[in-house]
Short mmCIF file of C-alpha atoms in Angstrom, two decimals:
data_model
loop_
_atom_site.label_atom_id
_atom_site.label_comp_id
_atom_site.label_asym_id
_atom_site.label_seq_id
_atom_site.Cartn_x
_atom_site.Cartn_y
_atom_site.Cartn_z
CA UNK A 1 116.81 101.77 46.13
CA UNK A 2 114.91 100.43 49.14
CA UNK A 3 112.53 98.46 46.91
CA UNK A 4 115.55 96.95 45.13
CA UNK A 5 117.03 95.83 48.46
CA UNK A 6 113.75 94.20 49.42
CA UNK A 7 113.53 92.52 46.03
CA UNK A 8 116.96 90.96 46.49
CA UNK A 9 116.99 90.31 50.21
CA UNK A 10 113.61 88.72 50.92
CA UNK A 11 113.32 85.73 48.64
CA UNK A 12 110.93 83.84 50.93
CA UNK A 13 108.27 86.52 50.70
CA UNK A 14 108.72 87.00 46.96
CA UNK A 15 108.51 83.24 46.34
CA UNK A 16 105.45 82.92 48.55
CA UNK A 17 103.64 85.74 46.76
CA UNK A 18 104.55 84.38 43.33
CA UNK A 19 102.81 81.06 44.02
CA UNK A 20 99.78 82.32 45.95
CA UNK A 21 96.14 82.10 44.91
CA UNK A 22 95.36 85.30 46.84
CA UNK A 23 97.06 87.87 49.05
CA UNK A 24 95.94 89.09 52.47
CA UNK A 25 97.62 92.09 54.07
CA UNK A 26 97.26 92.90 57.77
CA UNK A 27 98.50 96.45 58.39
CA UNK A 28 98.62 98.10 61.82
CA UNK A 29 97.80 101.73 61.11
CA UNK A 30 99.91 102.93 64.03
CA UNK A 31 103.02 101.85 62.06
CA UNK A 32 102.27 104.39 59.35
CA UNK A 33 101.12 107.41 61.33
CA UNK A 34 103.23 110.53 61.46
CA UNK A 35 102.95 113.91 63.16
CA UNK A 36 100.81 116.28 61.14
CA UNK A 37 101.27 120.01 60.74
CA UNK A 38 97.86 120.81 62.23
CA UNK A 39 97.70 123.01 65.37
CA UNK A 40 96.32 120.07 67.39
CA UNK A 41 99.37 117.94 66.60
CA UNK A 42 97.21 114.99 65.59
CA UNK A 43 98.88 112.10 63.82
CA UNK A 44 97.79 111.20 60.31
CA UNK A 45 98.64 109.05 57.33
CA UNK A 46 100.94 110.58 54.76
CA UNK A 47 99.48 111.08 51.27
CA UNK A 48 102.05 108.62 49.90
CA UNK A 49 101.03 105.87 52.30
CA UNK A 50 97.33 106.55 51.77
CA UNK A 51 97.85 106.13 48.03
CA UNK A 52 99.82 102.90 48.47
CA UNK A 53 97.11 101.38 50.68
CA UNK A 54 94.40 102.34 48.18
CA UNK A 55 96.39 100.89 45.29
CA UNK A 56 97.01 97.48 46.83
CA UNK A 57 93.42 97.28 48.13
CA UNK A 58 92.19 97.69 44.56
CA UNK A 59 94.15 94.74 43.14
CA UNK A 60 92.59 91.52 41.96
CA UNK A 61 92.85 88.76 44.55
CA UNK A 62 93.94 91.05 47.43
CA UNK A 63 92.26 91.63 50.78
CA UNK A 64 93.78 94.61 52.62
CA UNK A 65 92.99 94.77 56.35
CA UNK A 66 93.88 97.84 58.40
CA UNK A 67 94.09 97.32 62.18
CA UNK A 68 94.09 99.65 65.15
CA UNK A 69 93.05 100.14 68.77
CA UNK A 70 90.90 103.06 67.67
CA UNK A 71 87.16 102.84 67.08
CA UNK A 72 85.75 102.16 63.65
CA UNK A 73 84.76 105.80 63.12
CA UNK A 74 88.22 107.00 64.17
CA UNK A 75 89.89 104.61 61.74
CA UNK A 76 87.69 105.79 58.89
CA UNK A 77 88.65 109.36 59.75
CA UNK A 78 92.28 108.36 59.11
CA UNK A 79 91.56 106.48 55.89
CA UNK A 80 88.20 105.66 54.31
CA UNK A 81 88.02 103.23 51.41
CA UNK A 82 85.10 100.84 50.74
CA UNK A 83 87.54 98.12 49.62
CA UNK A 84 89.32 97.94 52.97
CA UNK A 85 88.59 95.67 55.91
CA UNK A 86 88.68 97.62 59.18
CA UNK A 87 89.77 95.77 62.31
CA UNK A 88 88.88 98.23 65.07
CA UNK A 89 89.01 98.27 68.87
CA UNK A 90 91.89 95.77 68.92
CA UNK A 91 89.86 93.33 66.83
CA UNK A 92 86.56 93.52 68.67
CA UNK A 93 84.87 95.09 65.66
CA UNK A 94 85.49 94.09 62.05
CA UNK A 95 83.89 95.67 59.02
CA UNK A 96 84.58 95.00 55.36
CA UNK A 97 82.86 94.85 51.97
CA UNK A 98 81.72 91.23 52.55
CA UNK A 99 81.36 90.81 56.31
CA UNK A 100 80.82 92.48 59.66
CA UNK A 101 81.61 91.29 63.18
CA UNK A 102 81.05 92.94 66.55
CA UNK A 103 82.12 91.01 69.62
CA UNK A 104 78.85 90.39 71.52
CA UNK A 105 80.49 90.39 74.93
CA UNK A 106 82.17 93.73 74.18
CA UNK A 107 78.83 95.29 73.33
CA UNK A 108 77.35 93.95 76.57
CA UNK A 109 80.24 95.29 78.68
CA UNK A 110 80.43 98.73 77.05
CA UNK A 111 78.45 100.18 79.97
CA UNK A 112 81.44 99.47 82.27
CA UNK A 113 83.67 101.72 80.14
CA UNK A 114 80.99 104.41 80.00
CA UNK A 115 80.51 104.31 83.78
CA UNK A 116 84.25 104.60 84.39
CA UNK A 117 84.45 107.49 81.94
CA UNK A 118 81.85 109.36 83.98
CA UNK A 119 83.84 108.75 87.17
CA UNK A 120 86.99 110.10 85.52
CA UNK A 121 85.34 113.14 83.94
CA UNK A 122 86.44 115.41 86.79
CA UNK A 123 89.98 114.06 86.95
CA UNK A 124 91.56 116.93 84.94
CA UNK A 125 90.45 119.31 87.72
CA UNK A 126 92.70 117.41 90.14
CA UNK A 127 95.46 116.75 87.61
CA UNK A 128 95.45 119.56 84.99
CA UNK A 129 98.43 118.05 83.17
CA UNK A 130 96.66 114.83 82.15
CA UNK A 131 94.65 114.14 79.02
CA UNK A 132 91.86 111.57 78.81
CA UNK A 133 90.93 110.03 75.48
CA UNK A 134 87.58 108.28 75.47
CA UNK A 135 86.91 105.69 72.82
CA UNK A 136 83.91 103.46 72.28
CA UNK A 137 85.48 100.44 74.01
CA UNK A 138 88.53 101.93 75.76
CA UNK A 139 89.90 104.84 77.78
CA UNK A 140 93.42 106.27 77.55
CA UNK A 141 94.90 108.44 80.30
CA UNK A 142 98.15 110.22 79.40
CA UNK A 143 100.01 111.64 82.41
CA UNK A 144 103.42 112.17 80.79
CA UNK A 145 103.37 115.88 81.72
CA UNK A 146 102.54 115.27 85.39
CA UNK A 147 105.11 115.88 88.17
CA UNK A 148 106.36 112.71 89.86
CA UNK A 149 104.15 113.01 92.92
CA UNK A 150 101.02 113.68 90.87
CA UNK A 151 101.86 110.70 88.64
CA UNK A 152 102.09 108.45 91.70
CA UNK A 153 98.76 109.71 93.05
CA UNK A 154 97.06 109.23 89.69
CA UNK A 155 98.47 105.72 89.35
CA UNK A 156 97.14 104.80 92.79
CA UNK A 157 93.74 106.24 91.91
CA UNK A 158 93.46 104.31 88.65
CA UNK A 159 94.58 101.10 90.37
CA UNK A 160 91.86 101.63 92.98
CA UNK A 161 89.17 102.21 90.37
CA UNK A 162 90.32 99.33 88.16
CA UNK A 163 91.93 96.73 90.46
CA UNK A 164 93.65 93.66 89.07
CA UNK A 165 90.57 91.53 89.83
CA UNK A 166 88.03 93.89 88.23
CA UNK A 167 85.28 91.79 86.63
CA UNK A 168 84.89 93.78 83.41
CA UNK A 169 87.95 96.01 82.90
CA UNK A 170 91.72 95.80 82.81
CA UNK A 171 94.12 98.74 83.19
CA UNK A 172 97.50 98.41 81.48
CA UNK A 173 100.33 100.87 82.06
CA UNK A 174 102.40 101.81 78.98
CA UNK A 175 105.12 104.17 80.20
CA UNK A 176 103.22 107.30 81.28
CA UNK A 177 99.90 106.21 79.80
CA UNK A 178 97.12 104.02 81.14
CA UNK A 179 95.04 102.04 78.68
CA UNK A 180 91.79 100.76 80.15
CA UNK A 181 90.02 98.12 78.10
CA UNK A 182 87.38 95.45 78.50
CA UNK A 183 88.51 92.21 80.11
CA UNK A 184 87.68 89.96 77.17
CA UNK A 185 89.62 87.02 75.75
CA UNK A 186 89.89 88.52 72.29
CA UNK A 187 92.76 90.23 70.51
CA UNK A 188 94.23 90.92 67.08
CA UNK A 189 95.11 87.25 66.62
CA UNK A 190 91.51 86.16 67.19
CA UNK A 191 90.32 88.81 64.72
CA UNK A 192 92.87 87.76 62.10
CA UNK A 193 91.85 84.11 62.41
CA UNK A 194 88.19 85.11 62.14
CA UNK A 195 88.90 86.91 58.88
CA UNK A 196 90.93 84.01 57.50
CA UNK A 197 88.01 81.72 58.36
CA UNK A 198 85.93 83.65 55.83
CA UNK A 199 88.43 83.03 52.99
CA UNK A 200 87.94 80.06 50.67
CA UNK A 201 91.14 80.51 48.65
CA UNK A 202 93.26 77.39 49.24
CA UNK A 203 96.73 78.92 49.05
CA UNK A 204 96.81 82.43 50.46
CA UNK A 205 99.92 84.50 51.10
CA UNK A 206 99.55 86.36 54.41
CA UNK A 207 101.70 89.43 54.99
CA UNK A 208 101.76 91.39 58.26
CA UNK A 209 102.98 94.87 59.15
CA UNK A 210 102.75 95.57 62.87
CA UNK A 211 103.89 94.66 66.34
CA UNK A 212 104.50 91.24 67.83
CA UNK A 213 100.81 90.59 68.44
CA UNK A 214 100.03 91.02 64.74
CA UNK A 215 103.20 89.33 63.45
CA UNK A 216 102.41 86.23 65.52
CA UNK A 217 98.64 86.42 65.12
CA UNK A 218 98.28 83.58 62.62
CA UNK A 219 100.41 80.65 61.55
CA UNK A 220 102.20 80.96 58.24
CA UNK A 221 102.14 84.76 58.09
CA UNK A 222 105.26 86.53 56.80
CA UNK A 223 106.22 89.77 58.59
CA UNK A 224 107.08 92.69 56.37
CA UNK A 225 110.82 93.42 56.17
CA UNK A 226 110.15 96.94 57.45
CA UNK A 227 109.11 95.52 60.82
CA UNK A 228 112.47 93.92 61.54
CA UNK A 229 115.05 96.38 60.32
CA UNK A 230 117.37 98.84 61.97
CA UNK A 231 116.18 100.17 65.30
CA UNK A 232 113.15 97.89 65.44
CA UNK A 233 109.46 97.87 64.62
CA UNK A 234 108.63 100.92 66.73
CA UNK A 235 111.04 103.00 64.62
CA UNK A 236 109.46 102.03 61.31
CA UNK A 237 108.56 105.22 59.49
CA UNK A 238 105.61 106.04 57.27
CA UNK A 239 107.93 106.13 54.26
CA UNK A 240 109.27 102.65 55.16
CA UNK A 241 105.76 101.23 55.16
CA UNK A 242 104.86 103.02 51.92
CA UNK A 243 108.04 101.73 50.23
CA UNK A 244 107.27 98.16 51.28
CA UNK A 245 103.66 98.37 50.07
CA UNK A 246 104.90 99.66 46.72
CA UNK A 247 107.30 96.71 46.46
CA UNK A 248 104.57 94.24 47.47
CA UNK A 249 102.14 95.75 44.96
CA UNK A 250 104.70 95.31 42.18
CA UNK A 251 105.30 91.67 43.13
CA UNK A 252 101.57 90.98 43.18
CA UNK A 253 100.99 92.61 39.80
CA UNK A 254 103.74 90.40 38.41
CA UNK A 255 101.91 87.39 39.87
CA UNK A 256 98.62 88.45 38.26
CA UNK A 257 100.30 88.96 34.88
CA UNK A 258 102.00 85.57 34.87
CA UNK A 259 101.11 83.26 31.99
CA UNK A 260 98.14 81.03 32.97
CA UNK A 261 99.95 77.93 31.73
CA UNK A 262 103.09 78.58 33.78
CA UNK A 263 103.97 75.32 35.61
CA UNK A 264 105.10 77.32 38.63
CA UNK A 265 101.74 78.86 39.45
CA UNK A 266 99.12 76.43 38.18
CA UNK A 267 96.31 76.94 35.67
CA UNK A 268 94.34 79.71 37.41
CA UNK A 269 94.89 83.40 37.93
CA UNK A 270 94.80 84.50 41.56
CA UNK A 271 91.36 85.29 42.94
CA UNK A 272 89.94 86.02 46.37
CA UNK A 273 86.95 83.92 47.36
CA UNK A 274 85.09 84.89 50.52
CA UNK A 275 82.53 82.84 52.44
CA UNK A 276 79.46 84.36 53.98
CA UNK A 277 80.00 85.16 57.65
CA UNK A 278 78.66 82.40 59.87
CA UNK A 279 76.67 83.25 63.02
CA UNK A 280 78.07 80.20 64.82
CA UNK A 281 81.00 82.06 66.35
CA UNK A 282 78.73 84.76 67.72
CA UNK A 283 76.54 82.12 69.37
CA UNK A 284 79.55 80.44 70.94
CA UNK A 285 80.87 83.76 72.21
CA UNK A 286 77.53 84.64 73.78
CA UNK A 287 77.34 81.26 75.48
CA UNK A 288 80.91 81.63 76.77
CA UNK A 289 80.11 85.10 78.11
CA UNK A 290 76.99 83.83 79.89
CA UNK A 291 79.00 80.96 81.37
CA UNK A 292 81.61 83.34 82.75
CA UNK A 293 78.91 85.56 84.25
CA UNK A 294 77.29 82.57 85.97
CA UNK A 295 80.59 81.21 87.27
CA UNK A 296 81.43 84.64 88.69
CA UNK A 297 78.12 84.89 90.42
CA UNK A 298 76.95 87.72 88.13
#
């Protein structure tokens, strides 16, 4: 029933897909995670969603990109498929069948995260209620179970260790969780544009499933209907995402099966053409990083 509603209610997306030479999907994995039944309470992808992602990634003319703040290894632990493009560490690392990108400045500044992690290693002794999650290019501190006074003390401590003018790191408070990341001018939007720069197909349909940063990451992208319904994007369930991917997969298979001489789609079947990754961007990023170090006296 849900697929039928999408089919009727989202003509712009259906029309765009029907006339496209290729299809690129940007999917934020966090939108499809659900609580597992394991004793640790880890979140995982449902079998249904895993199957839907694998199906659409296997289609002719489709590039499926999964995105997350987790590291590359953590993302592959959630879903591993050689046909996928992984956009890890909020876009600072990209790996796919045809290209690889690691932000050079992020690799240079990783030592700042490691040094902070060592400083925080004894923090649970002072605040037993907290949990610290260490990732390759980020640290997460969850203090949701702390009493009010302890939460205030912890907040003051983190602000002292990572002040607003810290040269390499930035600490962002999300409710009762601190996220500490590298201070680098790079995000999902930059990563999405980098990927699109590798695509030679002239008329690509771009579909996004994620938060505002991903929805607005590139011009011309069409947000999935699941991201704008009901209680909002944060309430999108794993089954919602799976249902939409099933609908999108059906629309794309219809596009592939269209008659080659149809005047609506042109003479060619859809195909994805990817350029070789250019080293120019890496050179520019290194030069920009060096310039910032010099201007800051480092």
